[in-house]
Amino acid sequence: MNAEKVLEKLEAKIHTQCMRLGERIPYIAENGKYQNDMRDVKLSWWTNGFWSGILWQMYQYTKDPIYRTAAEHTELEFDRILENFEVLHHDVGFLFLHTAVADYRLTGNPKSRTRGLHAANILAGRFNPSGNFIRAWNEDKTGWMIVDCLMNVPLLYWAEKELKDPRFGEIARRHTDTALQYLQRPDGSCNHIAVFDPVSGEPVEFPAGQGYKEGSSWSRGQAWAVYGFALGYRYTGRQEYLDAAKRTAHYFLANVAQTGFVSLLDFRAPAEPVYWDTSAAACAACGLLEIADAADESEKLFYRNSAEKMLEALAEKHCCWDVERDGILQNGSVAYEKQVHVPLIYGDYFFTEGILRLLGKEFMIW
C-alpha cells in the first residue's frame, strides 16, 4: 500500500470536512452528510471526542491552525459536561484523552491539564474495590464492566504520571487484571460485558452486549482488547498484558484472514445476513501496530504487515474519498442489527491514526 498517497487523500478530505463543519461535533454521516450536531443531541455521548482526536492528529502532522481551533472549541464545550458530571459514564477517556489531554500534551495549556485531571478523577471514582473493576454505564448497572474500558484507562496512567500519584495507575492495573480474568476467553476471544455482584465482587453473568448473542464475538470488542491490553503493556511493562493482546490479535487475524482482512460485525454470528464493522478492523490495526512496537524483532514484521494488510483493505474497498461527502470509512456498524453499514466517526479516527502510524507521523493520543 502507498500509505503516503492514502494520507494525502485523508488530509484533503479532513481539511474540507473541518471547514464545512465549523464548530459542530459529528458522529454518523447520513447520505453523505453529517446531519446532526452532537452538541445538540447529547454533548456527553461517548463518541464526541473522536473528531477532536482526528483534528489533533492532523494538527501535529500539518501544524495547520484550522485543526487546532476546531479542536479547542470542542474542548471548551466539554466544560459543560464536567460541570454536570452525573451525565458521564465510563467513557471519559474517549472524551478527554482526545480533547483536553491531547491539547495539553501538544500545547502545554494548563487549563487543559486541569480538565484532564478532573476527568481522570471522575473515572477513578467509578472503581468498585470489591470486584476490582471500573463500572460501566449508570442507572441500575452497578456491577457491570465492559471490554471497551480498556481503552479508557490510559487516562488514569496519564494522571498517575502527571500527579506522581500511584492510586490512578493501581485502579487501571486492577481493572485490566479483572478484564484479563473474566473478559478474555482462553481462545483469545472476549466477552463484551461481565456482570458482578457489586457488593461481593463475585461474577454473575456475561450478557451479549453489542454482539449477536451471549458467547458470541463482537469484533469491535475484540479490537478494544487487542489495543487496550497492548496499551496496558505500554504503561506497565507487564508481560501478561502483552501476551493477552497477542492472543486476541491472533484470534482477530484468524477471522479477518477469511474475509479479505476486513472484520465482520461479529465473528460468531450466522453467515447471513453479512454485516461488516470496518471500525473494528481500523482499531485492531492500531492495536497491531502497538504490539509491533513492543514485540521482539522476530515478531515485529508479522504484526506490522498484518496491520498494513487491514488498512490497505479498508483504503481500497471501504473508503469514500469524495471531499463533497462527509464520512471517510464506510460500512461501520454500531451493534448487531443496529445502525449497520454506516460511516462512524471513531472508524475515521482509528483509520487516520493507523495510516499516520504506519508512516511514523502519529501523535500518541492514548
Tab-separated table of C-alpha atoms in Angstrom:
chain	number	residue	atom	x	y	z
A	1	MET	CA	0.000	0.000	0.000
A	2	ASN	CA	1.143	3.515	-0.761
A	3	ALA	CA	0.399	4.965	2.673
A	4	GLU	CA	1.664	8.402	1.617
A	5	LYS	CA	-0.986	8.587	-1.113
A	6	VAL	CA	-3.679	7.495	1.333
A	7	LEU	CA	-2.539	10.182	3.766
A	8	GLU	CA	-2.774	12.810	1.024
A	9	LYS	CA	-6.395	11.807	0.404
A	10	LEU	CA	-7.104	11.762	4.119
A	11	GLU	CA	-5.681	15.247	4.565
A	12	ALA	CA	-7.724	16.633	1.673
A	13	LYS	CA	-10.939	15.138	2.978
A	14	ILE	CA	-10.420	16.006	6.655
A	15	HIS	CA	-9.478	19.590	5.825
A	16	THR	CA	-12.596	20.024	3.698
A	17	GLN	CA	-14.787	18.480	6.380
A	18	CYS	CA	-13.231	20.728	9.025
A	19	MET	CA	-14.071	23.830	7.005
A	20	ARG	CA	-17.594	22.554	6.377
A	21	LEU	CA	-18.325	21.521	9.974
A	22	GLY	CA	-17.076	24.616	11.749
A	23	GLU	CA	-17.747	24.148	15.459
A	24	ARG	CA	-20.085	21.159	15.095
A	25	ILE	CA	-19.340	17.698	16.507
A	26	PRO	CA	-20.050	14.858	14.027
A	27	TYR	CA	-20.973	11.219	14.622
A	28	ILE	CA	-22.645	9.324	11.755
A	29	ALA	CA	-22.864	10.645	8.201
A	30	GLU	CA	-26.280	10.123	6.624
A	31	ASN	CA	-26.452	10.176	2.821
A	32	GLY	CA	-23.010	11.723	2.707
A	33	LYS	CA	-23.747	14.489	5.192
A	34	TYR	CA	-23.342	14.994	8.931
A	35	GLN	CA	-26.951	15.940	9.576
A	36	ASN	CA	-26.734	16.160	13.365
A	37	ASP	CA	-24.567	18.278	15.615
A	38	MET	CA	-23.888	16.113	18.668
A	39	ARG	CA	-23.715	19.233	20.840
A	40	ASP	CA	-27.481	19.433	20.378
A	41	VAL	CA	-28.172	15.694	20.514
A	42	LYS	CA	-26.091	14.673	23.558
A	43	LEU	CA	-22.877	16.501	24.384
A	44	SER	CA	-21.683	13.733	26.714
A	45	TRP	CA	-22.108	10.984	24.078
A	46	TRP	CA	-19.119	8.639	24.157
A	47	THR	CA	-18.021	9.258	20.547
A	48	ASN	CA	-17.838	13.040	20.800
A	49	GLY	CA	-14.090	13.232	21.369
A	50	PHE	CA	-13.049	11.340	18.244
A	51	TRP	CA	-13.459	14.242	15.816
A	52	SER	CA	-11.145	16.267	18.044
A	53	GLY	CA	-8.772	13.301	18.069
A	54	ILE	CA	-8.637	13.446	14.272
A	55	LEU	CA	-8.097	17.200	14.425
A	56	TRP	CA	-5.217	16.974	16.897
A	57	GLN	CA	-3.622	14.187	14.853
A	58	MET	CA	-3.777	16.377	11.772
A	59	TYR	CA	-2.609	19.456	13.652
A	60	GLN	CA	0.526	17.763	14.958
A	61	TYR	CA	1.207	16.462	11.428
A	62	THR	CA	0.485	19.641	9.415
A	63	LYS	CA	0.601	22.441	12.021
A	64	ASP	CA	-2.403	23.954	10.231
A	65	PRO	CA	-4.180	26.110	12.853
A	66	ILE	CA	-7.627	25.306	11.440
A	67	TYR	CA	-7.467	21.913	13.155
A	68	ARG	CA	-6.344	23.317	16.483
A	69	THR	CA	-9.029	25.991	16.526
A	70	ALA	CA	-11.824	23.487	15.901
A	71	ALA	CA	-10.484	21.038	18.485
A	72	GLU	CA	-10.127	23.754	21.110
A	73	HIS	CA	-13.744	24.745	20.650
A	74	THR	CA	-14.973	21.218	21.400
A	75	GLU	CA	-12.776	21.145	24.490
A	76	LEU	CA	-14.424	24.322	25.763
A	77	GLU	CA	-17.853	22.830	25.098
A	78	PHE	CA	-16.904	19.859	27.277
A	79	ASP	CA	-16.652	22.129	30.321
A	80	ARG	CA	-20.424	21.816	30.476
A	81	ILE	CA	-20.286	18.054	30.970
A	82	LEU	CA	-17.604	18.358	33.626
A	83	GLU	CA	-19.880	20.762	35.500
A	84	ASN	CA	-22.744	18.265	35.181
A	85	PHE	CA	-20.623	15.139	35.619
A	86	GLU	CA	-23.554	12.872	36.541
A	87	VAL	CA	-24.212	12.521	32.804
A	88	LEU	CA	-20.797	10.911	32.277
A	89	HIS	CA	-20.380	7.159	32.094
A	90	HIS	CA	-17.194	5.098	31.819
A	91	ASP	CA	-16.081	6.642	28.516
A	92	VAL	CA	-14.414	9.762	29.904
A	93	GLY	CA	-11.136	8.528	28.422
A	94	PHE	CA	-12.576	8.583	24.913
A	95	LEU	CA	-13.900	12.068	25.605
A	96	PHE	CA	-10.939	13.718	27.321
A	97	LEU	CA	-7.825	11.943	26.020
A	98	HIS	CA	-8.774	13.211	22.562
A	99	THR	CA	-9.571	16.737	23.692
A	100	ALA	CA	-8.077	18.209	26.877
A	101	VAL	CA	-5.204	15.767	27.358
A	102	ALA	CA	-4.246	15.928	23.677
A	103	ASP	CA	-4.273	19.718	23.883
A	104	TYR	CA	-2.098	19.710	26.987
A	105	ARG	CA	0.389	17.252	25.527
A	106	LEU	CA	0.761	19.268	22.324
A	107	THR	CA	0.461	22.853	23.577
A	108	GLY	CA	1.069	22.752	27.338
A	109	ASN	CA	-2.226	24.544	28.019
A	110	PRO	CA	-2.584	24.439	31.851
A	111	LYS	CA	-6.387	24.658	31.680
A	112	SER	CA	-6.384	21.543	29.504
A	113	ARG	CA	-4.317	19.746	32.138
A	114	THR	CA	-6.889	20.654	34.778
A	115	ARG	CA	-9.732	19.365	32.607
A	116	GLY	CA	-7.895	16.095	32.009
A	117	LEU	CA	-7.210	15.588	35.715
A	118	HIS	CA	-10.841	16.360	36.542
A	119	ALA	CA	-11.914	13.674	34.079
A	120	ALA	CA	-9.380	11.192	35.475
A	121	ASN	CA	-10.778	11.679	38.971
A	122	ILE	CA	-14.293	11.042	37.665
A	123	LEU	CA	-13.123	7.810	36.030
A	124	ALA	CA	-11.245	6.706	39.153
A	125	GLY	CA	-14.381	7.389	41.184
A	126	ARG	CA	-16.197	4.665	39.235
A	127	PHE	CA	-13.895	1.965	40.612
A	128	ASN	CA	-15.527	-0.895	42.530
A	129	PRO	CA	-12.943	-2.205	45.029
A	130	SER	CA	-14.886	-5.400	45.789
A	131	GLY	CA	-14.710	-6.618	42.196
A	132	ASN	CA	-11.664	-4.610	41.087
A	133	PHE	CA	-13.342	-3.081	38.053
A	134	ILE	CA	-14.462	0.309	36.742
A	135	ARG	CA	-18.222	0.187	36.462
A	136	ALA	CA	-19.807	0.680	33.069
A	137	TRP	CA	-22.768	2.940	32.402
A	138	ASN	CA	-25.056	4.355	35.099
A	139	GLU	CA	-28.557	3.711	36.460
A	140	ASP	CA	-29.011	0.093	37.583
A	141	LYS	CA	-25.731	-1.274	36.179
A	142	THR	CA	-23.740	-1.037	39.391
A	143	GLY	CA	-21.954	-4.347	38.832
A	144	TRP	CA	-21.193	-4.061	35.115
A	145	MET	CA	-17.804	-3.854	33.425
A	146	ILE	CA	-17.094	-3.860	29.684
A	147	VAL	CA	-14.122	-4.528	27.442
A	148	ASP	CA	-14.327	-1.005	25.947
A	149	CYS	CA	-12.960	0.444	29.185
A	150	LEU	CA	-9.502	-0.968	28.432
A	151	MET	CA	-9.241	1.960	26.037
A	152	ASN	CA	-10.304	4.471	28.693
A	153	VAL	CA	-7.846	3.541	31.442
A	154	PRO	CA	-4.868	5.226	29.691
A	155	LEU	CA	-6.392	8.429	31.101
A	156	LEU	CA	-5.545	7.039	34.549
A	157	TYR	CA	-1.979	6.179	33.577
A	158	TRP	CA	-1.571	9.748	32.333
A	159	ALA	CA	-2.914	11.131	35.618
A	160	GLU	CA	-0.626	8.830	37.602
A	161	LYS	CA	2.411	10.198	35.800
A	162	GLU	CA	1.202	13.797	35.834
A	163	LEU	CA	0.479	13.832	39.566
A	164	LYS	CA	3.072	11.244	40.620
A	165	ASP	CA	0.176	9.528	42.383
A	166	PRO	CA	0.102	5.713	42.124
A	167	ARG	CA	-3.594	5.462	43.011
A	168	PHE	CA	-4.635	6.122	39.435
A	169	GLY	CA	-2.337	3.503	37.924
A	170	GLU	CA	-3.358	0.971	40.550
A	171	ILE	CA	-7.005	1.311	39.555
A	172	ALA	CA	-6.067	0.921	35.886
A	173	ARG	CA	-3.994	-2.194	36.593
A	174	ARG	CA	-6.641	-3.818	38.772
A	175	HIS	CA	-9.316	-3.194	36.159
A	176	THR	CA	-7.075	-4.678	33.456
A	177	ASP	CA	-6.368	-7.722	35.613
A	178	THR	CA	-10.107	-8.279	36.041
A	179	ALA	CA	-10.637	-7.933	32.289
A	180	LEU	CA	-7.892	-10.497	31.736
A	181	GLN	CA	-9.559	-12.908	34.152
A	182	TYR	CA	-13.193	-12.516	33.183
A	183	LEU	CA	-13.483	-10.879	29.757
A	184	GLN	CA	-10.806	-12.644	27.728
A	185	ARG	CA	-11.553	-16.286	26.944
A	186	PRO	CA	-8.869	-18.992	26.595
A	187	ASP	CA	-9.034	-18.898	22.766
A	188	GLY	CA	-8.321	-15.157	22.706
A	189	SER	CA	-11.897	-14.085	22.024
A	190	CYS	CA	-13.575	-11.753	24.505
A	191	ASN	CA	-16.860	-11.154	26.212
A	192	HIS	CA	-18.186	-7.653	25.779
A	193	ILE	CA	-19.721	-7.476	29.270
A	194	ALA	CA	-19.176	-9.064	32.666
A	195	VAL	CA	-21.696	-8.523	35.451
A	196	PHE	CA	-20.613	-8.855	39.081
A	197	ASP	CA	-22.363	-8.689	42.395
A	198	PRO	CA	-21.459	-5.080	43.280
A	199	VAL	CA	-21.103	-5.925	46.990
A	200	SER	CA	-19.231	-9.230	46.956
A	201	GLY	CA	-17.486	-8.755	43.605
A	202	GLU	CA	-18.422	-12.275	42.503
A	203	PRO	CA	-19.173	-12.811	38.771
A	204	VAL	CA	-22.838	-13.286	37.907
A	205	GLU	CA	-23.277	-13.358	34.105
A	206	PHE	CA	-21.796	-12.404	30.747
A	207	PRO	CA	-24.530	-10.810	28.584
A	208	ALA	CA	-24.406	-10.441	24.807
A	209	GLY	CA	-23.853	-6.691	24.679
A	210	GLN	CA	-23.443	-5.282	21.176
A	211	GLY	CA	-22.701	-8.630	19.551
A	212	TYR	CA	-25.012	-11.292	18.134
A	213	LYS	CA	-25.729	-13.127	21.385
A	214	GLU	CA	-24.212	-14.268	24.670
A	215	GLY	CA	-20.976	-16.140	23.975
A	216	SER	CA	-20.534	-14.635	20.532
A	217	SER	CA	-17.619	-12.494	19.424
A	218	TRP	CA	-18.404	-8.844	18.713
A	219	SER	CA	-15.481	-7.739	16.577
A	220	ARG	CA	-15.090	-4.223	17.926
A	221	GLY	CA	-14.945	-5.677	21.419
A	222	GLN	CA	-12.099	-7.882	20.236
A	223	ALA	CA	-10.401	-4.798	18.784
A	224	TRP	CA	-10.745	-2.916	22.091
A	225	ALA	CA	-8.975	-5.857	23.728
A	226	VAL	CA	-6.159	-6.021	21.172
A	227	TYR	CA	-5.348	-2.337	21.544
A	228	GLY	CA	-6.342	-1.987	25.195
A	229	PHE	CA	-4.174	-4.820	26.508
A	230	ALA	CA	-1.284	-3.605	24.344
A	231	LEU	CA	-1.616	-0.125	25.844
A	232	GLY	CA	-1.653	-1.728	29.277
A	233	TYR	CA	1.744	-3.197	28.454
A	234	ARG	CA	3.000	0.184	27.232
A	235	TYR	CA	2.250	1.774	30.605
A	236	THR	CA	3.120	-1.070	32.973
A	237	GLY	CA	5.606	-3.327	31.204
A	238	ARG	CA	3.593	-6.337	32.423
A	239	GLN	CA	4.224	-9.263	30.107
A	240	GLU	CA	0.824	-10.799	30.799
A	241	TYR	CA	-0.841	-7.781	29.185
A	242	LEU	CA	1.254	-8.081	26.032
A	243	ASP	CA	0.543	-11.812	25.911
A	244	ALA	CA	-3.186	-11.084	26.236
A	245	ALA	CA	-3.013	-8.541	23.414
A	246	LYS	CA	-1.303	-11.108	21.211
A	247	ARG	CA	-3.873	-13.818	21.989
A	248	THR	CA	-6.768	-11.639	20.904
A	249	ALA	CA	-4.764	-10.295	17.950
A	250	HIS	CA	-4.147	-13.841	16.680
A	251	TYR	CA	-7.830	-14.664	17.128
A	252	PHE	CA	-8.807	-11.476	15.263
A	253	LEU	CA	-6.382	-12.128	12.427
A	254	ALA	CA	-7.509	-15.738	12.023
A	255	ASN	CA	-11.015	-14.452	11.434
A	256	VAL	CA	-10.309	-11.499	9.137
A	257	ALA	CA	-7.988	-13.651	7.034
A	258	GLN	CA	-11.181	-15.395	5.870
A	259	THR	CA	-12.870	-12.141	4.816
A	260	GLY	CA	-10.245	-10.158	2.967
A	261	PHE	CA	-8.732	-8.609	6.135
A	262	VAL	CA	-11.896	-6.662	6.937
A	263	SER	CA	-13.867	-7.591	10.045
A	264	LEU	CA	-17.401	-8.882	10.184
A	265	LEU	CA	-19.540	-7.303	12.881
A	266	ASP	CA	-19.488	-10.497	14.974
A	267	PHE	CA	-17.120	-13.371	14.285
A	268	ARG	CA	-19.627	-15.920	15.627
A	269	ALA	CA	-22.821	-14.623	14.030
A	270	PRO	CA	-24.781	-16.526	11.355
A	271	ALA	CA	-23.317	-16.412	7.858
A	272	GLU	CA	-26.354	-14.469	6.640
A	273	PRO	CA	-27.003	-11.621	6.650
A	274	VAL	CA	-23.458	-10.380	6.183
A	275	TYR	CA	-22.721	-7.474	8.496
A	276	TRP	CA	-19.352	-5.698	8.469
A	277	ASP	CA	-17.795	-3.407	11.024
A	278	THR	CA	-14.868	-1.590	9.462
A	279	SER	CA	-14.310	0.410	12.655
A	280	ALA	CA	-13.234	-2.813	14.364
A	281	ALA	CA	-10.613	-3.519	11.702
A	282	ALA	CA	-9.266	0.038	11.924
A	283	CYS	CA	-8.983	-0.108	15.720
A	284	ALA	CA	-7.416	-3.570	15.656
A	285	ALA	CA	-4.860	-2.396	13.094
A	286	CYS	CA	-3.760	0.332	15.507
A	287	GLY	CA	-3.518	-2.295	18.216
A	288	LEU	CA	-1.366	-4.495	15.993
A	289	LEU	CA	0.979	-1.571	15.388
A	290	GLU	CA	1.166	-1.042	19.156
A	291	ILE	CA	2.060	-4.714	19.609
A	292	ALA	CA	4.667	-4.406	16.855
A	293	ASP	CA	6.339	-1.598	18.796
A	294	ALA	CA	6.539	-3.824	21.869
A	295	ALA	CA	7.330	-7.181	20.252
A	296	ASP	CA	10.683	-8.862	19.764
A	297	GLU	CA	12.470	-8.179	16.485
A	298	SER	CA	11.460	-11.627	15.221
A	299	GLU	CA	7.767	-10.725	15.567
A	300	LYS	CA	7.600	-7.035	14.675
A	301	LEU	CA	7.200	-7.558	10.949
A	302	PHE	CA	4.347	-10.020	11.387
A	303	TYR	CA	2.222	-7.589	13.381
A	304	ARG	CA	3.128	-4.588	11.257
A	305	ASN	CA	2.429	-6.385	7.975
A	306	SER	CA	-0.883	-7.673	9.331
A	307	ALA	CA	-1.919	-4.148	10.293
A	308	GLU	CA	-0.913	-2.858	6.865
A	309	LYS	CA	-2.999	-5.540	5.119
A	310	MET	CA	-6.056	-4.494	7.100
A	311	LEU	CA	-5.552	-0.780	6.492
A	312	GLU	CA	-4.923	-1.437	2.800
A	313	ALA	CA	-8.157	-3.430	2.501
A	314	LEU	CA	-10.054	-0.611	4.184
A	315	ALA	CA	-8.461	2.059	1.996
A	316	GLU	CA	-9.147	0.208	-1.252
A	317	LYS	CA	-12.624	-1.170	-0.606
A	318	HIS	CA	-14.332	0.777	2.154
A	319	CYS	CA	-13.337	4.440	1.947
A	320	CYS	CA	-15.181	7.341	0.359
A	321	TRP	CA	-12.676	9.891	-0.923
A	322	ASP	CA	-15.202	12.342	-2.383
A	323	VAL	CA	-14.487	15.572	-0.486
A	324	GLU	CA	-18.069	16.747	-1.036
A	325	ARG	CA	-19.416	13.840	1.027
A	326	ASP	CA	-18.953	13.532	4.789
A	327	GLY	CA	-17.505	10.383	6.332
A	328	ILE	CA	-14.410	8.524	5.204
A	329	LEU	CA	-14.511	4.910	6.348
A	330	GLN	CA	-17.749	3.257	5.231
A	331	ASN	CA	-19.545	0.131	6.500
A	332	GLY	CA	-19.066	0.664	10.190
A	333	SER	CA	-21.691	-0.820	12.500
A	334	VAL	CA	-22.759	0.311	15.946
A	335	ALA	CA	-24.110	-3.050	17.120
A	336	TYR	CA	-25.649	-6.223	15.729
A	337	GLU	CA	-28.685	-5.249	13.631
A	338	LYS	CA	-28.420	-1.660	14.912
A	339	GLN	CA	-27.114	1.146	12.679
A	340	VAL	CA	-25.173	-1.197	10.410
A	341	HIS	CA	-23.029	-0.195	7.439
A	342	VAL	CA	-22.704	3.500	8.198
A	343	PRO	CA	-19.689	5.850	8.412
A	344	LEU	CA	-18.699	6.171	12.085
A	345	ILE	CA	-16.514	8.986	13.401
A	346	TYR	CA	-14.444	6.612	15.518
A	347	GLY	CA	-13.822	4.434	12.470
A	348	ASP	CA	-12.392	7.516	10.761
A	349	TYR	CA	-10.291	8.272	13.833
A	350	PHE	CA	-8.672	4.844	14.039
A	351	PHE	CA	-8.132	4.692	10.290
A	352	THR	CA	-6.404	8.096	10.406
A	353	GLU	CA	-4.279	7.086	13.382
A	354	GLY	CA	-3.341	3.815	11.676
A	355	ILE	CA	-2.186	5.458	8.448
A	356	LEU	CA	-0.189	8.095	10.318
A	357	ARG	CA	1.319	5.390	12.492
A	358	LEU	CA	2.387	3.308	9.519
A	359	LEU	CA	4.327	6.361	8.350
A	360	GLY	CA	5.749	7.218	11.778
A	361	LYS	CA	3.877	10.536	11.785
A	362	GLU	CA	1.303	9.863	14.513
A	363	PHE	CA	0.725	11.535	17.848
A	364	MET	CA	0.299	9.006	20.694
A	365	ILE	CA	-3.030	10.187	21.960
A	366	TRP	CA	-3.710	7.304	24.345
